PDB file of C-alpha atoms in Angstrom:
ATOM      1  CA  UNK A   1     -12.975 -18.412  -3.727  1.00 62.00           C
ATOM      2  CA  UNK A   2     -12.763 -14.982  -2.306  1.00 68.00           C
ATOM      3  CA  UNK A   3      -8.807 -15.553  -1.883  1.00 69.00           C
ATOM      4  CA  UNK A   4      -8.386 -16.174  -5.585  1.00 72.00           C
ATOM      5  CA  UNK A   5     -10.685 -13.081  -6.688  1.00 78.00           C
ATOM      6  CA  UNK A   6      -8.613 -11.321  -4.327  1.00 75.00           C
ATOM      7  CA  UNK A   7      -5.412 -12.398  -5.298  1.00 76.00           C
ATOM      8  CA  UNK A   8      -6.148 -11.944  -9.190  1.00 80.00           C
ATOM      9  CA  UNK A   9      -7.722  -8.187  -8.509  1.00 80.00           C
ATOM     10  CA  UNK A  10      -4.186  -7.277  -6.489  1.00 79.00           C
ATOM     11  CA  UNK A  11      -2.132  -8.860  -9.918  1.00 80.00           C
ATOM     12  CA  UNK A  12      -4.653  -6.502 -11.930  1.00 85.00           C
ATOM     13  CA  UNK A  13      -4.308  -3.578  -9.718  1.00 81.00           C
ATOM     14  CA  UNK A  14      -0.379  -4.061  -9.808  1.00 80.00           C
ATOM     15  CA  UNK A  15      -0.435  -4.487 -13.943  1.00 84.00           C
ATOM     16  CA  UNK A  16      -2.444  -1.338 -14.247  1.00 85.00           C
ATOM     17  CA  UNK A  17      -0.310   0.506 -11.354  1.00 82.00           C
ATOM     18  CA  UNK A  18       2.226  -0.024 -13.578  1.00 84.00           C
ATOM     19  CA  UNK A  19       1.161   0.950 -16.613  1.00 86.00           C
ATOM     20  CA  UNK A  20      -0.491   4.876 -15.235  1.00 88.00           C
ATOM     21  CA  UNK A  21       2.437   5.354 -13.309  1.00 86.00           C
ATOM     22  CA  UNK A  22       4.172   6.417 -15.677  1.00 86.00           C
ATOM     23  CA  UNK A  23       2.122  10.149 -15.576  1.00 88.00           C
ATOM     24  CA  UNK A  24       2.704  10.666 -12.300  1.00 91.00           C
ATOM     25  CA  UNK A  25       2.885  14.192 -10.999  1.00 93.00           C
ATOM     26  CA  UNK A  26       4.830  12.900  -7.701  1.00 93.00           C
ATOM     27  CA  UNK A  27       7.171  11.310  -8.102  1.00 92.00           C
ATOM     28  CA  UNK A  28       8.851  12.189 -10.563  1.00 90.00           C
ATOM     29  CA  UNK A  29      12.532  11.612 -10.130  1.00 90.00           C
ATOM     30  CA  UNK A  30      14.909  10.224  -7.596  1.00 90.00           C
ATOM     31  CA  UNK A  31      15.061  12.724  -4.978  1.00 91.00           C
ATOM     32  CA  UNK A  32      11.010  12.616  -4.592  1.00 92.00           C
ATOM     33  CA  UNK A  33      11.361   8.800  -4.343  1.00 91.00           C
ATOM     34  CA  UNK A  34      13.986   8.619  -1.760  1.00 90.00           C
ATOM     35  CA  UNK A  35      11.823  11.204   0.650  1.00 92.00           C
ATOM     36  CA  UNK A  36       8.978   8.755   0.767  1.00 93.00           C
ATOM     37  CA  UNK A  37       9.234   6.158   3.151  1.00 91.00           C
ATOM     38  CA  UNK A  38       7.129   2.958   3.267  1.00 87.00           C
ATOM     39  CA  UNK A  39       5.893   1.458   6.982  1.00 84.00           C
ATOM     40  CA  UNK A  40       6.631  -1.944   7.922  1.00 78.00           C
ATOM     41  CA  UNK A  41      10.126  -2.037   5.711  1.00 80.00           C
ATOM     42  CA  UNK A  42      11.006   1.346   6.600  1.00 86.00           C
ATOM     43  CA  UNK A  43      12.550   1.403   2.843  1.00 88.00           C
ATOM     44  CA  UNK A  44      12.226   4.427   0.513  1.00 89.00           C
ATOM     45  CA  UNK A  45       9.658   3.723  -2.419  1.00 88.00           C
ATOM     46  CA  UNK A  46      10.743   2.475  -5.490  1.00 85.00           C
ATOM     47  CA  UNK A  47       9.488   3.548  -8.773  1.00 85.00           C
ATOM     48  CA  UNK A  48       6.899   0.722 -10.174  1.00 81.00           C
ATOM     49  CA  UNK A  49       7.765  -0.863 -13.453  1.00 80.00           C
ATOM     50  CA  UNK A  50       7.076  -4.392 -15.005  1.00 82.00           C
ATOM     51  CA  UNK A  51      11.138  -4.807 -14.762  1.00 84.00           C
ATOM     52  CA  UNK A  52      11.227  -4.022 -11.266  1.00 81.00           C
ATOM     53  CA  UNK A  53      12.126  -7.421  -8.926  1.00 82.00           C
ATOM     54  CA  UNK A  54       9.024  -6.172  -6.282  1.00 78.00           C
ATOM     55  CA  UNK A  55       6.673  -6.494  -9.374  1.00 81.00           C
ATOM     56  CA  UNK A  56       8.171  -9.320 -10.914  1.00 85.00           C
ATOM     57  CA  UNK A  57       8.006 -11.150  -7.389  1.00 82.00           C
ATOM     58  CA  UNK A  58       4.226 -10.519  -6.862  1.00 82.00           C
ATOM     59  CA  UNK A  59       3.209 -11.287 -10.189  1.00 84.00           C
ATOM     60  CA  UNK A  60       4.862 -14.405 -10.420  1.00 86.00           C
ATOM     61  CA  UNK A  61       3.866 -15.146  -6.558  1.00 84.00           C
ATOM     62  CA  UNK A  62       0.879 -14.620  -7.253  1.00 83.00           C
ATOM     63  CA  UNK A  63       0.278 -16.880 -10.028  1.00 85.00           C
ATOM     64  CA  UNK A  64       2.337 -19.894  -7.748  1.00 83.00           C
ATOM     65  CA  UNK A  65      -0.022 -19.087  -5.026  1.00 80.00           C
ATOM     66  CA  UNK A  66      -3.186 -19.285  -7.254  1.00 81.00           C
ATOM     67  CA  UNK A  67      -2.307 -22.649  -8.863  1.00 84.00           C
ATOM     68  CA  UNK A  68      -1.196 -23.724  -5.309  1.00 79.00           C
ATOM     69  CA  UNK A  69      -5.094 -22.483  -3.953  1.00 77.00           C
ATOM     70  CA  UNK A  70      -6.952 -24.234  -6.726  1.00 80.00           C
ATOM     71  CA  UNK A  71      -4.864 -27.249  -6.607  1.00 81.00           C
ATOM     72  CA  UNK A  72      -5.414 -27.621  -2.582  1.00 74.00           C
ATOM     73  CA  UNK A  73      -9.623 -26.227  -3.591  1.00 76.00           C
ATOM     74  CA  UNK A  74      -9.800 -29.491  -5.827  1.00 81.00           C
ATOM     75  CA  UNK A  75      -8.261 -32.052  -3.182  1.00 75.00           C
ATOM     76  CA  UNK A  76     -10.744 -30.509  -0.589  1.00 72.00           C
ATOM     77  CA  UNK A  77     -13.847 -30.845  -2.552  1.00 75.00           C
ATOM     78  CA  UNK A  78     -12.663 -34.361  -4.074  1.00 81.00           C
ATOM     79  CA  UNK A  79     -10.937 -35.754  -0.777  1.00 77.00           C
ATOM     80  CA  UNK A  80     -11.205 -36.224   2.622  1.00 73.00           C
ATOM     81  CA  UNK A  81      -7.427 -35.389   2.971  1.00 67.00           C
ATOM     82  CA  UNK A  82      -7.898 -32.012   4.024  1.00 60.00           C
ATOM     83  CA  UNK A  83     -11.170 -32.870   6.360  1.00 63.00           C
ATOM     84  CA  UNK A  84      -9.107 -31.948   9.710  1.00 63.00           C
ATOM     85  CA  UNK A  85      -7.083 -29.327   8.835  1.00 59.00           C
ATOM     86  CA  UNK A  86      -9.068 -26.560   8.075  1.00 59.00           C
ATOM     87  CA  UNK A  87      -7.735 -24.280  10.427  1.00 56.00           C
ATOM     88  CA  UNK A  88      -4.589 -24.740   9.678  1.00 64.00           C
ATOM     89  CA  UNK A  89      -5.308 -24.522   5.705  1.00 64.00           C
ATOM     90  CA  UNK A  90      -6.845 -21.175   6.545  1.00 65.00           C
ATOM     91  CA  UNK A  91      -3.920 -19.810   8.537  1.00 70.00           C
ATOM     92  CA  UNK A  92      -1.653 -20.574   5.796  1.00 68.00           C
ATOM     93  CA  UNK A  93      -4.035 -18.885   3.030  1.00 68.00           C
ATOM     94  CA  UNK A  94      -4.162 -15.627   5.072  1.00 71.00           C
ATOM     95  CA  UNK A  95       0.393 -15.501   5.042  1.00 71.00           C
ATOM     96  CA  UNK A  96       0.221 -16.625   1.745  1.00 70.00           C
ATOM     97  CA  UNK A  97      -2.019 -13.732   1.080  1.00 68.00           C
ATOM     98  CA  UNK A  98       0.302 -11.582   3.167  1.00 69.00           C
ATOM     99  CA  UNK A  99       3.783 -12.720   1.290  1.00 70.00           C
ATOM    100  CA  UNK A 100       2.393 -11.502  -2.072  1.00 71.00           C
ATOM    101  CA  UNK A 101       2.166  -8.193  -1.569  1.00 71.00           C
ATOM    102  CA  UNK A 102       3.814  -5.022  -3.475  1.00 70.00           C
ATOM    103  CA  UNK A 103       5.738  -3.084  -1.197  1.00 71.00           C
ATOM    104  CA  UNK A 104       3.745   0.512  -0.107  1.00 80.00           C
ATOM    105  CA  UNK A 105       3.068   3.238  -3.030  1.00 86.00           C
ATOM    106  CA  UNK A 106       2.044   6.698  -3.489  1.00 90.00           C
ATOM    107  CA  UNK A 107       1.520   8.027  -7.002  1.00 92.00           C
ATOM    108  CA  UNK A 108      -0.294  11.733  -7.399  1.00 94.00           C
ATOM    109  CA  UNK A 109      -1.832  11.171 -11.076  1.00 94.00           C
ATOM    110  CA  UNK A 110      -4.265  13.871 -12.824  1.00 93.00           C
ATOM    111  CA  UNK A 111      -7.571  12.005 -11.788  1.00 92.00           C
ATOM    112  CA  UNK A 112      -6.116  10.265  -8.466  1.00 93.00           C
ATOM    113  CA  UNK A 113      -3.593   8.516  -6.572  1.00 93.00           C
ATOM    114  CA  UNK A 114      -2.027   5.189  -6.963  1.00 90.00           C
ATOM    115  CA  UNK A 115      -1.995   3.790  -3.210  1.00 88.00           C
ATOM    116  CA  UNK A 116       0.143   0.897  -1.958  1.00 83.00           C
ATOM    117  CA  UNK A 117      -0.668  -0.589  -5.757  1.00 80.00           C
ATOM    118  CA  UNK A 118      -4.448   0.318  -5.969  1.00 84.00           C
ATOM    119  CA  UNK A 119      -5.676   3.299  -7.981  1.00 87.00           C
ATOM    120  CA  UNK A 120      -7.580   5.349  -5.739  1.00 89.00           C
ATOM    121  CA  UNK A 121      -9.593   7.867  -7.607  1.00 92.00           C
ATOM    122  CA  UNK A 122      -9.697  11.648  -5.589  1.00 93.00           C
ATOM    123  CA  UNK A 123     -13.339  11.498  -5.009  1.00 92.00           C
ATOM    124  CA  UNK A 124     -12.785   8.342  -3.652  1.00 92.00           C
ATOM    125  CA  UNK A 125     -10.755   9.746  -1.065  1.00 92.00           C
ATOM    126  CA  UNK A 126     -12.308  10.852   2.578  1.00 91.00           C
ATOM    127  CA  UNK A 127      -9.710  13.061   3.700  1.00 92.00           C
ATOM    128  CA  UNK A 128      -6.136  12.999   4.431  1.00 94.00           C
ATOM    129  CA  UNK A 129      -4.431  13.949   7.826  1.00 93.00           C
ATOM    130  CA  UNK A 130      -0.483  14.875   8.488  1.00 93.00           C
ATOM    131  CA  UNK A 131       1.688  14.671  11.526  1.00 93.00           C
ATOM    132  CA  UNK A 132       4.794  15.180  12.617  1.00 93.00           C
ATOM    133  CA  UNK A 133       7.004  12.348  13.680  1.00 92.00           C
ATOM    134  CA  UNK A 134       8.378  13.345  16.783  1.00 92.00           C
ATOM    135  CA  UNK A 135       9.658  11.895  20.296  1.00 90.00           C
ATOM    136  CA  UNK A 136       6.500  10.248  22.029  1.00 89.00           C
ATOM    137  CA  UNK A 137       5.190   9.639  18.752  1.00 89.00           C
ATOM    138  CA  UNK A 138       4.095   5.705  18.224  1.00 90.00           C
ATOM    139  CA  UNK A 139       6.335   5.631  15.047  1.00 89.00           C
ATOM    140  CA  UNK A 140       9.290   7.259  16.884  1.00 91.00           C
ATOM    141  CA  UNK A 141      12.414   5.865  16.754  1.00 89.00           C
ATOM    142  CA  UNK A 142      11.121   2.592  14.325  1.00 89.00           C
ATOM    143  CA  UNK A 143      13.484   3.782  11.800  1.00 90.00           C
ATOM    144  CA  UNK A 144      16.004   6.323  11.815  1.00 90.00           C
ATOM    145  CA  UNK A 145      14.478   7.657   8.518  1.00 90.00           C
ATOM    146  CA  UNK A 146      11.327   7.808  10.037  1.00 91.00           C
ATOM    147  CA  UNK A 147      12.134   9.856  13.184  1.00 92.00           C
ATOM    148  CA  UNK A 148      11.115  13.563  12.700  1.00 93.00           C
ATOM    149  CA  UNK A 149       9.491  12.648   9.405  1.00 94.00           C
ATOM    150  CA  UNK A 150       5.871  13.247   8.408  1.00 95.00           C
ATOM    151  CA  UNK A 151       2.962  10.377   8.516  1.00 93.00           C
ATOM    152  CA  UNK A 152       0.660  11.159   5.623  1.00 94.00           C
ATOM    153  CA  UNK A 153      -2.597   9.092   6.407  1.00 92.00           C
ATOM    154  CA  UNK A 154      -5.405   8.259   3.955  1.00 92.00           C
ATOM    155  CA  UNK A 155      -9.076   7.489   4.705  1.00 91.00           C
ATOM    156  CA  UNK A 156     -10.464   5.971   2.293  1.00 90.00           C
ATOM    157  CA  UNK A 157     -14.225   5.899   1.667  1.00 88.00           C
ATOM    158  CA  UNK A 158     -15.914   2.212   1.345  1.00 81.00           C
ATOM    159  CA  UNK A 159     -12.866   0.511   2.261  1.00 77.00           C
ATOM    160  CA  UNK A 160     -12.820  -2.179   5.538  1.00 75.00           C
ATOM    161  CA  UNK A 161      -9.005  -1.583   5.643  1.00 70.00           C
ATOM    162  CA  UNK A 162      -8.467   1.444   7.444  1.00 64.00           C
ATOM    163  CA  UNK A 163      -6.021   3.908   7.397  1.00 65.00           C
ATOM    164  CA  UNK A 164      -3.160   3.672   4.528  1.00 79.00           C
ATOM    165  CA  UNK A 165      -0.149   5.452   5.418  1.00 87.00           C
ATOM    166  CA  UNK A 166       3.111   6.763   3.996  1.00 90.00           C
ATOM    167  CA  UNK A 167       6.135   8.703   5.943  1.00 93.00           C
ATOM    168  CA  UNK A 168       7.682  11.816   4.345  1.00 94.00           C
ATOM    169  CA  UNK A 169      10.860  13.014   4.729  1.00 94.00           C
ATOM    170  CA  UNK A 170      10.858  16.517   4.574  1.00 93.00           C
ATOM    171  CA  UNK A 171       8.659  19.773   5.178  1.00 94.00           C
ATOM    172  CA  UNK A 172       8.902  20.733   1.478  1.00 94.00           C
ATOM    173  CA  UNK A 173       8.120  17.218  -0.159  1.00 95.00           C
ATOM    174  CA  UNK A 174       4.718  17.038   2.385  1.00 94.00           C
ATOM    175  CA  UNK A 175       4.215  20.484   1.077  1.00 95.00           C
ATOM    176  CA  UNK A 176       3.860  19.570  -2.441  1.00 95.00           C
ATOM    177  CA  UNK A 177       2.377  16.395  -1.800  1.00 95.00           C
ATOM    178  CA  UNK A 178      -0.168  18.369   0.235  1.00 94.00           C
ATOM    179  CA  UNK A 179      -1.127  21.578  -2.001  1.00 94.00           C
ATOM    180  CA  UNK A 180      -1.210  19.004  -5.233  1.00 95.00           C
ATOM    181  CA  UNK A 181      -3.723  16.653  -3.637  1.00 94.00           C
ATOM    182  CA  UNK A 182      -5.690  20.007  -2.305  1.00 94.00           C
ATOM    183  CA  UNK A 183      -5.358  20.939  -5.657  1.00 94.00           C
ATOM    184  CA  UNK A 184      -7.321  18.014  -7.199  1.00 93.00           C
ATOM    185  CA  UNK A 185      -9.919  18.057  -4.572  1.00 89.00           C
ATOM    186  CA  UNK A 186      -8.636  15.995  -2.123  1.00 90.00           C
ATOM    187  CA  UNK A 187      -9.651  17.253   1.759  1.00 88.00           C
ATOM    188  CA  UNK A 188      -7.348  17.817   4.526  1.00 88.00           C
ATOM    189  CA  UNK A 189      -8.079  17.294   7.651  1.00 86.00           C
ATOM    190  CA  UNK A 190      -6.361  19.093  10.819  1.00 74.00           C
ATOM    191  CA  UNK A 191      -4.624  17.062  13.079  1.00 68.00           C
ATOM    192  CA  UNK A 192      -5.220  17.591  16.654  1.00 57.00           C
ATOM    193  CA  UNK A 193      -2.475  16.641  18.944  1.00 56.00           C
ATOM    194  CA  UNK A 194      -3.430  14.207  21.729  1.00 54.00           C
ATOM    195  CA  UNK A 195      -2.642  14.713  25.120  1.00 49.00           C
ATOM    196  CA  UNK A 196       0.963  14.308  26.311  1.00 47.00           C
ATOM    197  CA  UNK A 197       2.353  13.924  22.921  1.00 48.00           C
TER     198      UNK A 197
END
């Protein structure tokens, strides 16, 4: 049950992602897209729209993989198919869970950001941290986009899932990125280099 609230909130989140993302104050055209990069693909961020294949891919994921859950829900509770295979039902559920996700985000709006396709709203936000991407950094040399880069991270307050990050390209996009969430009341927080970095 907690899989299919989940799963509808994320195809709510994305809908309404969407929709406000249209008043963004970054991004706002192509060149601010292409400097952002998103972990895991190591892809720059597309712009979000309902005619965009990532969105139309979740959505309609996500409704396969909810009539998929309840279907397997009803067999469980009305059979003793599933009796033995728990485990394996539950390992399945969590990729499942995984597949359907839309690809990394980061949308400044007036009252907050939209992050990895969940509106975030600034007060919401602990603090942010930057650092450079350089050699003996753990994201060094993932990507060739990503070496040299900038890792913005995002603590979040009341969230389990800790941090959220996205890689900048450039000085000057961090920069505006940076004094535009400052400028909403968003807190930075100084990084401090570790040892032998």
């Amino acid at each position: 049950m907690i899989g299919i609230f989940y799963l509808v909130r994320n195809l709510v989140n994305l809908k309404m992602t969407a929709a406000i993302s249209k008043d963004a104050l970054y991004p706002k055209n192509e060149e601010d897209f292409s400097g952002m990069i998103i972990p895991n693909e190591w892809k720059e961020m597309e712009p979000i729209s309902k005619k965009s294949k990532s969105y139309r891919y979740v959505k309609w994921g996500t409704i396969a993989v909810l009539c998929t859950l309840i279907v397997l829900l009803v067999i469980a509770l009305t059979t003793d198919w599933l009796k033995e295979s728990y485990i394996s039902l539950a390992s399945l559920f969590f990729l499942v869970l995984n597949a359907v996700r839309h690809p990394g985000s980061l949308y400044i709006l007036p009252k907050g950001i939209i992050l990895n396709g969940k509106f975030v709203f600034f007060h919401e936000i602990k603090h942010f941290e930057t650092e450079q991407i350089v050699r003996w950094h753990h994201l060094y040399g993932l990507d060739e986009k990503v070496n040299n880069a900038y890792k913005l991270t995002f603590k979040l307050k009341r969230t389990i899932f800790q941090p959220e990050i996205i890689v900048v390209r450039t000085a000057a996009q961090l920069e505006q990125i940076t004094s535009l969430l400052e400028q909403r009341g968003a807190h930075y927080k100084e990084s401090v280099p570790k040892e032998g970095a």
